[in-house]
Each structure stands twice: as C-alpha cells, then as structure tokens.
Short mmCIF file of C-alpha atoms in Angstrom, two decimals:
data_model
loop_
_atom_site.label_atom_id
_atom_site.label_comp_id
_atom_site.label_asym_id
_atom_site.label_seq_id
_atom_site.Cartn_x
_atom_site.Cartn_y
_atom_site.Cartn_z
CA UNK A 377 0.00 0.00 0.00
CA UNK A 378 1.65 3.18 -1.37
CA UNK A 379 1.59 6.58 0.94
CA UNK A 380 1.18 9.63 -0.70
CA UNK A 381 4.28 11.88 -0.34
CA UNK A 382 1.56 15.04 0.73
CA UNK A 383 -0.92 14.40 2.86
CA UNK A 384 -2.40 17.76 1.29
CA UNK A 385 -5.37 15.83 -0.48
CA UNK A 386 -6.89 15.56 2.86
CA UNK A 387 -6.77 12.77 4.83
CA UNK A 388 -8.28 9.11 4.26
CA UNK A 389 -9.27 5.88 5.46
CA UNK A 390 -6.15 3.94 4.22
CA UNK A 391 -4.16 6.16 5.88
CA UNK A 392 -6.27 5.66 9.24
CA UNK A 393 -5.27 2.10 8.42
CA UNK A 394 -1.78 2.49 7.88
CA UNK A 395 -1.63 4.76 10.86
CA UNK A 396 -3.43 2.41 13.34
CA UNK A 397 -0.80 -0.33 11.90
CA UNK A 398 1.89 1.80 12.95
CA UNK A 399 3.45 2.53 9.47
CA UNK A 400 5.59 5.58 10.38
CA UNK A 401 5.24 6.91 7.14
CA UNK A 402 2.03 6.92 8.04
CA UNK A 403 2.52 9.37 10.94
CA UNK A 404 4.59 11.34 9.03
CA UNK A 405 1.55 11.98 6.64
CA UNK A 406 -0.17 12.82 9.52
CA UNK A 407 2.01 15.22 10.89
CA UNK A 408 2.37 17.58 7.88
CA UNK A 409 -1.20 17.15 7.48
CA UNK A 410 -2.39 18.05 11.20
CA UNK A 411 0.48 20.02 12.56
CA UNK A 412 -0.34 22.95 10.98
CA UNK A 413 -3.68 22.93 13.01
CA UNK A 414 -2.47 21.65 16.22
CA UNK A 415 0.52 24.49 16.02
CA UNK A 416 -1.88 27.19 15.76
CA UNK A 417 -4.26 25.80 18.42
CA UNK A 418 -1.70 25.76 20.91
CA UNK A 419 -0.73 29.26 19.95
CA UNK A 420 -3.60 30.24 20.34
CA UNK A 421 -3.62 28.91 24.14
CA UNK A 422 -0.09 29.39 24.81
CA UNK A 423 0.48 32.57 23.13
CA UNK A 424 4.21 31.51 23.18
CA UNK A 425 5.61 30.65 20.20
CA UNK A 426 8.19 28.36 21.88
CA UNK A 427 5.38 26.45 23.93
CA UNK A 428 3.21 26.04 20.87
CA UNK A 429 6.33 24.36 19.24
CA UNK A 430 6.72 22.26 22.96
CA UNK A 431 2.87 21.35 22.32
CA UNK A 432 2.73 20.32 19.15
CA UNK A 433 5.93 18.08 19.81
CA UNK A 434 4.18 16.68 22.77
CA UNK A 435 0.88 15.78 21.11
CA UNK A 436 2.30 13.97 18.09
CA UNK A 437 4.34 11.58 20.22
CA UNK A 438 1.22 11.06 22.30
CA UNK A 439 -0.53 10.29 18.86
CA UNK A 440 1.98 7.57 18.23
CA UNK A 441 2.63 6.03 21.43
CA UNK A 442 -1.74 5.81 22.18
CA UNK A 443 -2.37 5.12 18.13
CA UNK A 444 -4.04 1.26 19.60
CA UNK A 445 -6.44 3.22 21.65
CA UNK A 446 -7.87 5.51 18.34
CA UNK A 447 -11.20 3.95 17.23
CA UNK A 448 -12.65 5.05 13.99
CA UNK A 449 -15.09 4.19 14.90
CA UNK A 450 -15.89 6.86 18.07
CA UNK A 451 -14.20 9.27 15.85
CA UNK A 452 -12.42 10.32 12.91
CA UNK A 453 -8.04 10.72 13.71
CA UNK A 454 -8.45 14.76 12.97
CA UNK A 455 -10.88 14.79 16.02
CA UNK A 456 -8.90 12.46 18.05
CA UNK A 457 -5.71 14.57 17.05
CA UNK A 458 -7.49 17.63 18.42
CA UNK A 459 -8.80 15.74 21.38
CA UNK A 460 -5.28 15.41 22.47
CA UNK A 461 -4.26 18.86 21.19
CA UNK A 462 -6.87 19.90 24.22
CA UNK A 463 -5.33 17.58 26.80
CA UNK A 464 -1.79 18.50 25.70
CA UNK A 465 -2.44 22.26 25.91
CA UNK A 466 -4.00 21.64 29.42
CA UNK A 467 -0.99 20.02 30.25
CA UNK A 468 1.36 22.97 29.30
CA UNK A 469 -0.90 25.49 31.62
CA UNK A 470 -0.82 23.23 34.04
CA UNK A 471 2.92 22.63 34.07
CA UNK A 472 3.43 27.03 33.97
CA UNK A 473 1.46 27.05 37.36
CA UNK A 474 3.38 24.65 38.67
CA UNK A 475 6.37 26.87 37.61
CA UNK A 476 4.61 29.99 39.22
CA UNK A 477 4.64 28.01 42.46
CA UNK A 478 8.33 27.10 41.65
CA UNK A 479 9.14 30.81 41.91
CA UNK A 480 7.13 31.60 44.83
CA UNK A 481 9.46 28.19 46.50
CA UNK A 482 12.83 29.59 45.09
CA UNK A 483 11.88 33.59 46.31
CA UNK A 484 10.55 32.04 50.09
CA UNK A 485 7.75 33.74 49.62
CA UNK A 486 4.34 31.61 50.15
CA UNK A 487 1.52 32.10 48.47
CA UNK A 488 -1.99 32.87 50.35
CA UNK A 489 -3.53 30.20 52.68
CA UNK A 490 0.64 29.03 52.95
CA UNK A 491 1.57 30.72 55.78
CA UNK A 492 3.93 29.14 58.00
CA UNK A 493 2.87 29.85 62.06
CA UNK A 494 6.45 30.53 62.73
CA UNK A 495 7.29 32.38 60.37
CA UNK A 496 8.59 35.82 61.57
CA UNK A 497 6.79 38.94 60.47
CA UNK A 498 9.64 40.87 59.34
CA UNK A 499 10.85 38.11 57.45
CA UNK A 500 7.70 37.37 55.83
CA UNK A 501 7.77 41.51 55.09
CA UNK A 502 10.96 41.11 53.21
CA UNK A 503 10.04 38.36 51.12
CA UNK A 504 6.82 40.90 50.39
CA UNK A 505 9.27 44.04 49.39
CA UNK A 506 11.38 41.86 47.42
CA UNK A 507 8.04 39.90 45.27
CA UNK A 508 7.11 43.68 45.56
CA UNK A 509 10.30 45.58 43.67
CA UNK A 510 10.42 42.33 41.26
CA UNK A 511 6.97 42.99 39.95
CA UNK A 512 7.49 46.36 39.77
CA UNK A 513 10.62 45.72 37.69
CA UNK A 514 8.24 43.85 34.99
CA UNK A 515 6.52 47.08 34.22
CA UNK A 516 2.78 47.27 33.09
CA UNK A 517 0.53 45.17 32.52
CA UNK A 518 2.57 42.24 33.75
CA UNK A 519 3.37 43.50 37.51
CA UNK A 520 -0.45 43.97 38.16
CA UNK A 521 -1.20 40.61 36.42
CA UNK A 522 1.31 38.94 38.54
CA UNK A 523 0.01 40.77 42.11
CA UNK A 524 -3.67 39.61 41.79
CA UNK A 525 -2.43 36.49 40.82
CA UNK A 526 0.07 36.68 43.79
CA UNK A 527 -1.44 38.69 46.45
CA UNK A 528 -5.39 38.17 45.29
CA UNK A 529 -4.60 34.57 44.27
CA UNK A 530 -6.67 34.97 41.79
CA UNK A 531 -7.33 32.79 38.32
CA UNK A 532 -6.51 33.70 35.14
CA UNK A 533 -9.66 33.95 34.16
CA UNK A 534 -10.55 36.25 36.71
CA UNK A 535 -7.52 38.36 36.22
CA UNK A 536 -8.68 38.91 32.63
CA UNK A 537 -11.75 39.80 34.02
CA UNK A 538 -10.59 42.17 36.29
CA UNK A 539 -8.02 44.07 33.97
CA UNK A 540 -10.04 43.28 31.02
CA UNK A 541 -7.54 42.04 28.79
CA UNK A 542 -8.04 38.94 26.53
CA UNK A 543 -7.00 35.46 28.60
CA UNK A 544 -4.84 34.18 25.88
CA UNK A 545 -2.67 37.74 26.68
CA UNK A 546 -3.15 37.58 30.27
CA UNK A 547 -1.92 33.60 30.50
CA UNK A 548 1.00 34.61 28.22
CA UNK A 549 2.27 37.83 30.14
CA UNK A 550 2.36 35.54 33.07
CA UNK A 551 4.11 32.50 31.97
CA UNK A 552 6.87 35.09 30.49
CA UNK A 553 6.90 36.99 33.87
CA UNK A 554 7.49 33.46 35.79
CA UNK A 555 10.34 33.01 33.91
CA UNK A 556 11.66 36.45 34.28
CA UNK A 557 11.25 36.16 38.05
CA UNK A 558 12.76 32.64 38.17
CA UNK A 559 15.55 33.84 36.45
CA UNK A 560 15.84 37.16 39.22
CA UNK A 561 15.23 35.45 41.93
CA UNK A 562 17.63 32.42 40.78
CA UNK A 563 20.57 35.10 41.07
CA UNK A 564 19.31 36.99 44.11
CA UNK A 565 19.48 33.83 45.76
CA UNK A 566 22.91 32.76 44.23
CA UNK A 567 24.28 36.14 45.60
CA UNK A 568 23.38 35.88 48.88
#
C-alpha cells in the first residue's frame, strides 16, 4: 500500500489504516497534514511561540505512542488529534502554574492560605518588598497581572476579568513573567 508523499489531499481511510498499523510513514503523513492545526491551536492557548512548538511536539508523540487506543469508529483521527491537542495544551498550563509556584518556592515567599505559624513577620515583610520591587521591575501590565495572581490569588480567568484584557494575553504575560522572576530570583538567591 503506497503513501502519498503530501498528505495535502486531505486525509483518508487507508491512511487511518496504515496509521493504526503503525506505518511511520504513516505518521509522518499525519504530521504535515495536522500540525499545521495543532501548532496554531496551541498558539492560540499558549500565546508563546516556543510552547506552541513544545505542544505540538508533545501531542504527536502522544498520537503515536496511544495510536491502539484511536477507534474510527468513536471518531475520525483529525478529532482524536485535536482531542489530544486539548489535553496536551491543558498540560502545558498546568505545568506554567506549577512553575509559578516554583518561583514563589525559590523567592521564600508563600503564596496565600501558605503561611507558616512561625514564620517571623519581618521576614515574611521582606520576602513581600522583594516579590514587591520584582513585579514592579516587569513594568505594566505584567506586575499587576502577577500581584492579583500573587497577592489576590486569583485565576486567570478572573484576572482577565478584572483588567479586562483577553486570557490568551493575560496567561501569556504571566508564563513570560514566571520566567523572568525565576531567572531574578535564581541570582538573588545565588548572591546571597
């Protein structure tokens, strides 16, 4: 069974076939065919270029290493694709809270509802002052994104709300903005 060099005719049951048999030429069709899409979905979410790339990556070797559990019969492998586009892209936002906590580990600051009993007051005021001049530091929107997400603990969503800026924007100014402080607070640290 001969695979078409393009997948750019659209996609077909024979290569559904050849997929599900695990013909990696197979994937490769699929992957110039879908990848477009999936790219620009993640985008979309990520607004990061570089995590869009990190998505797309992610879902296509998810594709091939769950191709047995695809059933054409549920659905056709564009919608399953997408399916894991979804999961993949939760993933990602996921893993940049995770790295916002990171920061807030690597700075000693806790976030709200973390507050350690013994914890000393003027300690706890210096970790505040230094989040504080940090933020400040990212200039506008980011530091007021990052203080109602810090100090308000509040969601993206709600952010977005709240400053009224699209979520895909807010989402991106903070994942860039957890890396800048990461990065700060990384050689604060180191210095002292």
């Amino acid at each position: 069974m001969a695979l078409p060099d393009q997948a750019s005719s659209g996609w077909d049951d024979v290569l559904t076939a050849s997929f599900m048999a695990g013909d990696e030429r197979a994937l490769a069709a699929a992957y110039r065919e879908f990848a477009p899409l999936v790219h620009t979905l993640a985008l979309r979410a990520m607004r990061d270029r570089s995590s869009a790339d990190d998505v797309t990556q992610e879902v296509f070797i998810r594709v091939w290493r769950s191709r047995n559990t695809f059933n054409p019969q549920v659905a056709r492998l564009p919608a399953w694709i997408v399916g894991i586009t979804r999961n993949a892209i939760a993933d990602a936002q996921s893993a940049s809270t995770r790295e916002f906590r990171k920061v807030l580990a690597v700075a000693g600051v806790r976030g709200p509802g973390e507050a350690d009993a013994g914890q000393e007051a003027a300690e706890a005021l210096a970790d505040r002052l230094l989040l504080d001049g940090e933020l400040d530091r990212l200039g506008e929107p980011q530091g007021s994104i990052m203080k109602l997400a810090f100090f308000e603990d509040l969601t993206h969503e709600q952010i977005s709300r709240k400053l009224e800026l699209p979520l895909g924007t807010v989402k991106s100014h903070i994942r860039r903005s957890l890396s800048h402080l990461r990065n700060r607070l990384e050689v604060d640290h180191a210095a002292s």
